[in-house]
XYZ file of C-alpha atoms in Angstrom:
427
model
C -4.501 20.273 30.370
C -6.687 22.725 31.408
C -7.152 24.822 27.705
C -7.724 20.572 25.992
C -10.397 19.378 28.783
C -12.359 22.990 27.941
C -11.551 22.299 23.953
C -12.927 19.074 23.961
C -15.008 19.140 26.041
C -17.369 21.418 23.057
C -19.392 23.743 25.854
C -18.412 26.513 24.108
C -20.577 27.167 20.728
C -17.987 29.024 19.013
C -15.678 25.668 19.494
C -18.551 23.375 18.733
C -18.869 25.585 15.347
C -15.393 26.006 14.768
C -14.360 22.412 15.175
C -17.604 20.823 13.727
C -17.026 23.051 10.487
C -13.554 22.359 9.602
C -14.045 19.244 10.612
C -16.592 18.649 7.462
C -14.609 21.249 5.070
C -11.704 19.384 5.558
C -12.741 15.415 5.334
C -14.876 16.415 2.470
C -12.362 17.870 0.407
C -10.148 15.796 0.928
C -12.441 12.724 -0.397
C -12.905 14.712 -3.853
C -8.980 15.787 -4.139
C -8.624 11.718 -4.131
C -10.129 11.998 -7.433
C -8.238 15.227 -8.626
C -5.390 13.880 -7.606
C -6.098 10.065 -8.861
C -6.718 12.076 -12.695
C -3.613 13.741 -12.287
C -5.369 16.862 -12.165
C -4.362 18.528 -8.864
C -3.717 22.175 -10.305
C -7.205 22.390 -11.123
C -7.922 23.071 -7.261
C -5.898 26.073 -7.212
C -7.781 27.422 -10.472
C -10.926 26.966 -9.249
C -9.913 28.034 -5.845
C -8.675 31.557 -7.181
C -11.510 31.570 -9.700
C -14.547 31.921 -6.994
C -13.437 35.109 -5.527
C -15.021 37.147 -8.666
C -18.082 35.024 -7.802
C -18.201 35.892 -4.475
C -17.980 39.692 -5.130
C -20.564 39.270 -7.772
C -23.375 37.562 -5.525
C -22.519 40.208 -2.711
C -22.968 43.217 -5.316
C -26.271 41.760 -6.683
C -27.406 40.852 -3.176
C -26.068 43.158 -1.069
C -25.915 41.370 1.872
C -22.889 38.493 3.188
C -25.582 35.751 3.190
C -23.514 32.313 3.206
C -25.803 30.370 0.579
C -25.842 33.430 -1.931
C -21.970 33.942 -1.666
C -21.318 29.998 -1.857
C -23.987 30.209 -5.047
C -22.017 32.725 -6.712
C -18.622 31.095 -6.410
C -20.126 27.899 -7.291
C -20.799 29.370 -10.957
C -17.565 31.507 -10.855
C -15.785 27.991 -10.157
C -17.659 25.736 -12.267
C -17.454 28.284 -15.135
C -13.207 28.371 -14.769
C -12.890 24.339 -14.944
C -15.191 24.454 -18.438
C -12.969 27.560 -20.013
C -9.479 25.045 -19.037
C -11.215 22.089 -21.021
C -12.616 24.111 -24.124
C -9.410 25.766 -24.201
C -7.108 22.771 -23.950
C -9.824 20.813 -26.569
C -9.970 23.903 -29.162
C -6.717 24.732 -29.080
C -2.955 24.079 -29.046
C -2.382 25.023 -25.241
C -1.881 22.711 -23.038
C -3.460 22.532 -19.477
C -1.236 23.833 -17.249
C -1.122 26.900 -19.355
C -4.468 26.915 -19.362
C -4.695 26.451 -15.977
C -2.607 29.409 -15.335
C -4.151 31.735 -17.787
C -7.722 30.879 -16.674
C -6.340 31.569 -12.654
C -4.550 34.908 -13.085
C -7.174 36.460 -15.043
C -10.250 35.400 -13.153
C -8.388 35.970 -10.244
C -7.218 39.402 -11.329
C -11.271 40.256 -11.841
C -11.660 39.150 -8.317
C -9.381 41.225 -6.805
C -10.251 44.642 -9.160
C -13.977 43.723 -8.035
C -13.037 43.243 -4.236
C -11.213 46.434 -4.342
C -14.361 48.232 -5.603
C -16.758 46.962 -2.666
C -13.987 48.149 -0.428
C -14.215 51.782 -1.568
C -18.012 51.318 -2.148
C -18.588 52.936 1.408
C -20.967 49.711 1.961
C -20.813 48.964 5.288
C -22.071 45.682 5.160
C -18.350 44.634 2.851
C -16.752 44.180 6.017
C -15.344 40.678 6.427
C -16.280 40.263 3.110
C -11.689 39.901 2.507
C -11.922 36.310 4.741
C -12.550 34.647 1.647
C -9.063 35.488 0.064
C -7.221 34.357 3.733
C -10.122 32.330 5.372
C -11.339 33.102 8.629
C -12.603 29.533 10.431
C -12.800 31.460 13.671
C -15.681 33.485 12.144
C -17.803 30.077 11.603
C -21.006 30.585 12.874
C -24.229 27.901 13.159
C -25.876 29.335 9.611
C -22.623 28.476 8.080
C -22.704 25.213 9.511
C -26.021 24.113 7.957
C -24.701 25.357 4.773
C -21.196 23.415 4.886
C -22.815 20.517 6.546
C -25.162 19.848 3.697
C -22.702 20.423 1.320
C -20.136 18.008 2.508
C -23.348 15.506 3.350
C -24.215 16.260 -0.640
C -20.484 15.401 -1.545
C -19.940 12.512 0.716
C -23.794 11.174 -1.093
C -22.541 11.805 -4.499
C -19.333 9.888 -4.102
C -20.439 6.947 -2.683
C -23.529 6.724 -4.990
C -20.940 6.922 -8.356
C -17.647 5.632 -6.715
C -17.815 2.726 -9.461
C -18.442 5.200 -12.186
C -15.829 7.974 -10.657
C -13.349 4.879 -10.166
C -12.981 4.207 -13.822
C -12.842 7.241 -14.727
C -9.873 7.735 -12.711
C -7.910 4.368 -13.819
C -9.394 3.090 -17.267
C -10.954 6.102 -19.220
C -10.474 4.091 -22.043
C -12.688 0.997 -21.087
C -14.832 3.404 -19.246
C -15.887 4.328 -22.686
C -16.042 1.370 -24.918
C -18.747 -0.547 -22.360
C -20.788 2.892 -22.700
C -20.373 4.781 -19.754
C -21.476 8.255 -19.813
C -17.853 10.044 -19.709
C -18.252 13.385 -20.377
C -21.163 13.267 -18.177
C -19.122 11.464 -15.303
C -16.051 14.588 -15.733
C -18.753 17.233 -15.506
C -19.916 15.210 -12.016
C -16.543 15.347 -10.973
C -15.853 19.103 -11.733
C -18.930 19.870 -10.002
C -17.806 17.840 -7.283
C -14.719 19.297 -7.034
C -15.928 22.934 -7.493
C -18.365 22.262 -4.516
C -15.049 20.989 -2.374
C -13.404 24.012 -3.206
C -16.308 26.306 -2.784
C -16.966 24.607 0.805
C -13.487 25.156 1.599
C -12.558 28.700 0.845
C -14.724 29.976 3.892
C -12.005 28.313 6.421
C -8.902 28.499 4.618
C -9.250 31.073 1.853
C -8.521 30.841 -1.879
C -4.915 31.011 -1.418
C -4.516 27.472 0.697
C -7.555 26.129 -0.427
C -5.631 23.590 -3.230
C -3.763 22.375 -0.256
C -6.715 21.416 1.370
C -8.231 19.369 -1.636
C -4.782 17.502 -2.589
C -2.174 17.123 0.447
C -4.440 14.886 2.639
C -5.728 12.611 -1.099
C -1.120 12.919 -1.813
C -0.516 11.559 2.343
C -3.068 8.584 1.953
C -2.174 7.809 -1.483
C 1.325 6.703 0.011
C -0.312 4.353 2.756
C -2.741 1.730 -0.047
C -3.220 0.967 -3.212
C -6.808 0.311 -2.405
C -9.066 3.419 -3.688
C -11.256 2.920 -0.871
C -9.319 2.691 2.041
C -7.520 6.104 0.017
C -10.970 7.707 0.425
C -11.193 6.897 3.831
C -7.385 7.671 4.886
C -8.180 10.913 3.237
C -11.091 11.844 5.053
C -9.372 10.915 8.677
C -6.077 13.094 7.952
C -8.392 15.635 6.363
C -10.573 15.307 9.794
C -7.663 15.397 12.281
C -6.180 18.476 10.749
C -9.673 20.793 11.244
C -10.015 19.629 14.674
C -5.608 20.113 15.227
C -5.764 23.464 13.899
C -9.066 24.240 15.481
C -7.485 23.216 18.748
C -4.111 25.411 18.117
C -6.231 28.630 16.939
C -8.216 28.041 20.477
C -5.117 28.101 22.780
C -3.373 30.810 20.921
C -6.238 33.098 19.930
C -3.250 35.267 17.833
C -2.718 32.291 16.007
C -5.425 31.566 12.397
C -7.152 28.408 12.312
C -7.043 27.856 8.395
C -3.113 28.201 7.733
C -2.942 26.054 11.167
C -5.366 23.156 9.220
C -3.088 23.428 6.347
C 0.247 23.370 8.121
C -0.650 20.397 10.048
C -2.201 18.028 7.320
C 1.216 18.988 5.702
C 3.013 17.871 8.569
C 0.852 14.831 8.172
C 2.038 14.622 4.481
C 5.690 14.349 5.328
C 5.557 11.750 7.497
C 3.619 9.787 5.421
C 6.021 10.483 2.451
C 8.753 9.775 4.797
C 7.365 6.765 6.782
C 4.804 4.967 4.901
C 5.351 1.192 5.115
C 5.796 0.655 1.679
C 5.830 4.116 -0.851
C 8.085 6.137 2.181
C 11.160 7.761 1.957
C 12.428 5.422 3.945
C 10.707 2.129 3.029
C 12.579 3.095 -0.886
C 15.788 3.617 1.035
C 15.927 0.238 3.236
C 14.279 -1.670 0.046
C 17.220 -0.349 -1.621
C 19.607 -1.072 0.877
C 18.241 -4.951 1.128
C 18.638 -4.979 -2.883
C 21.711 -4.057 -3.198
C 23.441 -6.555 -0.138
C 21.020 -9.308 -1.452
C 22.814 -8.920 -5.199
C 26.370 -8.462 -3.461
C 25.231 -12.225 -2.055
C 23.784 -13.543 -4.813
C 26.882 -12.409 -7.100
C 29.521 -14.058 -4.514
C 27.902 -17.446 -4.445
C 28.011 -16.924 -8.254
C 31.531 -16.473 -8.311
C 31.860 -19.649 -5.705
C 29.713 -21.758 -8.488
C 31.376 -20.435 -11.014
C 35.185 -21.203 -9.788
C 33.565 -24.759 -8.801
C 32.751 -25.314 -12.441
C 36.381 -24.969 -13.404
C 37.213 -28.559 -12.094
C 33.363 -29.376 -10.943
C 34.814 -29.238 -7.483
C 32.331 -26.892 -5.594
C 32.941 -27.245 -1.711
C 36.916 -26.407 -2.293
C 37.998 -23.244 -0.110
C 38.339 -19.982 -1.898
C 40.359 -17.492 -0.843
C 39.621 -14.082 -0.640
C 42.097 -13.001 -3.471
C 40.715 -15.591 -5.721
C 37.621 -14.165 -4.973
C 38.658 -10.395 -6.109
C 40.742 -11.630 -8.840
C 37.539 -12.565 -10.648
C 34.887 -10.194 -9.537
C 35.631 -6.449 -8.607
C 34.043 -6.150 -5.124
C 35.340 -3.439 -3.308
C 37.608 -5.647 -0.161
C 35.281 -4.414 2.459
C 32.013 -4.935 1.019
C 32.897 -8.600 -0.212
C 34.231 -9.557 3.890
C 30.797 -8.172 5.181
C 29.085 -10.071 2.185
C 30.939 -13.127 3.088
C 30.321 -12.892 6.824
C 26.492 -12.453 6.257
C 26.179 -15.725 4.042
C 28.244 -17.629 6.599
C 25.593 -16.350 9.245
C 23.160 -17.358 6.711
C 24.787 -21.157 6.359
C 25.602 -20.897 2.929
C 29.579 -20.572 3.349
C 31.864 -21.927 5.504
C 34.795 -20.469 7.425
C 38.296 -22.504 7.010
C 41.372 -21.444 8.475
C 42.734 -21.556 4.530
C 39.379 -19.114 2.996
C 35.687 -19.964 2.486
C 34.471 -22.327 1.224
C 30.462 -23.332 -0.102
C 28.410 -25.587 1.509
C 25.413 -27.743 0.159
C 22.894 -24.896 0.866
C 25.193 -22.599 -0.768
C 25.768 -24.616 -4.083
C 21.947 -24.872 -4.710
C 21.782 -21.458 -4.536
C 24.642 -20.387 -6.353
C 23.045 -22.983 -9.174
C 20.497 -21.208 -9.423
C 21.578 -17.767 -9.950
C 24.047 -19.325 -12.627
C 21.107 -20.772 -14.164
C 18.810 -17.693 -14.385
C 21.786 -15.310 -15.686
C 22.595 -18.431 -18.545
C 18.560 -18.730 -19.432
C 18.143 -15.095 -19.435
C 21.065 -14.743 -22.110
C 20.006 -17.783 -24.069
C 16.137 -15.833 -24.136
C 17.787 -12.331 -25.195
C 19.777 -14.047 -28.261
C 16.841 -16.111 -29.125
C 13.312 -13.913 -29.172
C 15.458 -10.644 -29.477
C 17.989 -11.524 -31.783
C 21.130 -9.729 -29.571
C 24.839 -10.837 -30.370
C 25.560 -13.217 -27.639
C 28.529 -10.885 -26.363
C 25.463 -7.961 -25.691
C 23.718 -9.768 -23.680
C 25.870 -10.169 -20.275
C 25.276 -6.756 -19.004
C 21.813 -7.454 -19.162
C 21.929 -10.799 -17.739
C 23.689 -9.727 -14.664
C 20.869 -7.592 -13.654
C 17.949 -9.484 -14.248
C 19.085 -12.671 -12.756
C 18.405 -11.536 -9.237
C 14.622 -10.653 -9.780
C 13.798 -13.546 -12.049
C 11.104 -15.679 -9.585
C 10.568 -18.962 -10.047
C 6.974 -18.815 -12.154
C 9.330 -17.097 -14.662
C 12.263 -19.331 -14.557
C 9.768 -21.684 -14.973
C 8.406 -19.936 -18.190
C 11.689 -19.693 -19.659
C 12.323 -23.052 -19.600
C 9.747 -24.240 -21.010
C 9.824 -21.391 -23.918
C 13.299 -22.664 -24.285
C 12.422 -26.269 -24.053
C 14.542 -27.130 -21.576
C 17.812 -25.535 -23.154
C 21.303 -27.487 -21.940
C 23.667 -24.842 -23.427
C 23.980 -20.726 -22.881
C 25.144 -18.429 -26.085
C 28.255 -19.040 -25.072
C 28.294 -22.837 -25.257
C 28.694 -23.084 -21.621
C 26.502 -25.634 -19.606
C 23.095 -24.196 -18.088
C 22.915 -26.225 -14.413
């Protein structure tokens, strides 16, 4: 308690830097990697990551000196320059972009390393530290930094909400985007700059080697809580957020432990509980949506079967017993007793000391699933031209997700219809 009232309480500069600059590294990013990610485009974070070392070593061999702005400068261009060579390669030639992607990384990466190697064994002392760019080193954030990253993530943060129509279309409709005139090309060079900035901002606290986790996992964990593109952005920056200041907190009360991999590891941790537990994408949203699926079509199909045995002597409230039942439909024994429990629960079966047997809730329904599966036949022989004994399989399925504006549609496309492909009566 003692180590989180000192932590937050910010007295300390270091922890005021620290905290303040991951902080804005990591909600930044994060709002750009929506974009990367939105494009389908989330390898180029890790190219451009791994492309800005050379730049780095470049500025500090012309410059001489570990100045923030000149270092950021030169892997700006190193960056920028790496996303261009992936499109003119992928536009002039037969490569596709994940090879380019991975031939544009290992080679400008490789120059990085040969030129990071040379500074080493330059016998300039002023190189040292200069190797927190490949690992990050957040601890080392000090108040000159801070302007820098601050008015970078301001500039980001300015950029995006200035073009978030323009950058919006670009990401879902590149197509329209273009035939009501918008600048396109212009609008993917904004949001390569963008992104190259992100990264650039980034590599400081995390290094080149986590930074694409940084831009993407906290834009992948928001994508699976909306389908809004603004409440994404916003998700993104607040995961983004609560990972610098997590992993600021962990590197403060373990000093052994690095506050970068610590930022990563937690908005990860962040990212598996959303894909696990988000209300509606999740792990296990799909599995219980699944789960109500599949006992919803075990019900619909029994009070099919009930309708269907009622049609034989249009006497639909008669008891059924449970081997009449099975006879016609092959429900495992089990699953049909738990199906038939849950619709007497329901009220749409009865209990009799001689089987089951429908009651007037039960018979509208069961009508109605009878009808859809009959319509939905009667549509596939009609507009698709499919030999009536094709078109069961098919039937079977789509009855239980037909709604009622479309079984309303097919009616009237069918005008009404009284008979199924099979000459049996449509209720």
């Amino acid at each position: 308690m003692k180590e989180f009232l000192e932590f937050f309480s910010f007295a300390d500069a270091n922890i005021r830097y620290v905290t303040i600059g991951s902080v804005l590294l990591a909600s930044s990013s994060a709002v750009v990697g929506c974009f990367t990610l939105l494009r389908k485009r989330a390898l180029v974070g890790d190219a451009v990551a791994h492309s800005v070392l050379p730049g780095v070593c470049l500025a500090f061999i012309v410059s001489g000196t570990k100045n923030p702005l000149i270092l950021l400068f030169g892997a700006f261009v190193t960056g920028w320059l790496s996303l261009i060579l992936i499109d003119y390669i992928t536009s002039r030639s037969r490569i596709k972009e994940d090879t380019a992607i991975g031939l544009v990384l290992s080679v400008f990466f490789g120059i990085g390393i040969l030129l990071l190697t040379s500074i080493q064994h330059s016998g300039n002392a002023a190189q040292s530290g200069l190797d927190k760019f490949l690992f990050g080193k957040a601890a080392s954030l000090v108040g000159e930094d801070l302007i820098v990253f601050g008015a970078v993530a301001v500039l980001l943060l300015i950029t995006t909400i200035l073009f978030y129509k323009e950058l919006k279309l670009l990401c879902f409709d590149v197509t329209f985007a273009k035939s009501i005139g918008f600048p396109v090309r212009s609008l993917e060079l904004l949001l390569t700059t963008l992104t190259v900035f992100a990264v650039v901002v980034g590599i400081q606290a995390v290094g080149v080697v986590l930074m694409a986790a940084m831009l993407i996992t906290p834009a992948a964990a928001a994508r699976f809580w909306t389908e809004r593109l603004g409440v994404m952005l916003a998700l993104a920056a607040v995961i983004g957020a609560f990972s610098g200041i997590s992993g600021a907190f962990v590197s403060y009360t373990a000093p052994a432990m690095p506050t970068g991999p610590w930022i990563v590891l937690i908005v990860s941790m962040v990212a598996i509980l959303s894909f696990a537990f988000a209300p509606k994408r999740g792990w296990v949203a799909r599995m219980l949506r699944r789960r109500h699926n599949k006992i919803q079509i075990l019900e619909e199909n029994l009070l099919k079967l009930f309708y269907q045995l009622g049609e034989q002597h249009e006497d639909y409230f008669s008891n059924r017993t449970l081997d009449n039942i099975l006879t016609r439909r092959n429900i495992p024994k089990t699953q049909a007793l738990n199906g038939l429990s849950k619709l007497k629960r329901q009220g749409y079966i009865q209990r009799h000391p001689d089987g089951w047997a429908l009651t007037r809730e039960g018979e509208i329904r069961g009508k109605r699933v009878v009808r859809l599966h009959r319509l939905w036949e009667l549509y596939l022989t009609q507009y698709l031209q499919l030999a009536s004994d094709h078109v069961h399989e098919d039937a079977e399925t789509i009855e239980h997700i037909i709604t009622p504006e479309l079984e309303q549609k097919l009616m009237e496309e069918l005008n009404y219809p009284a008979l199924d492909p099979h000459h049996t009566k449509i209720p």
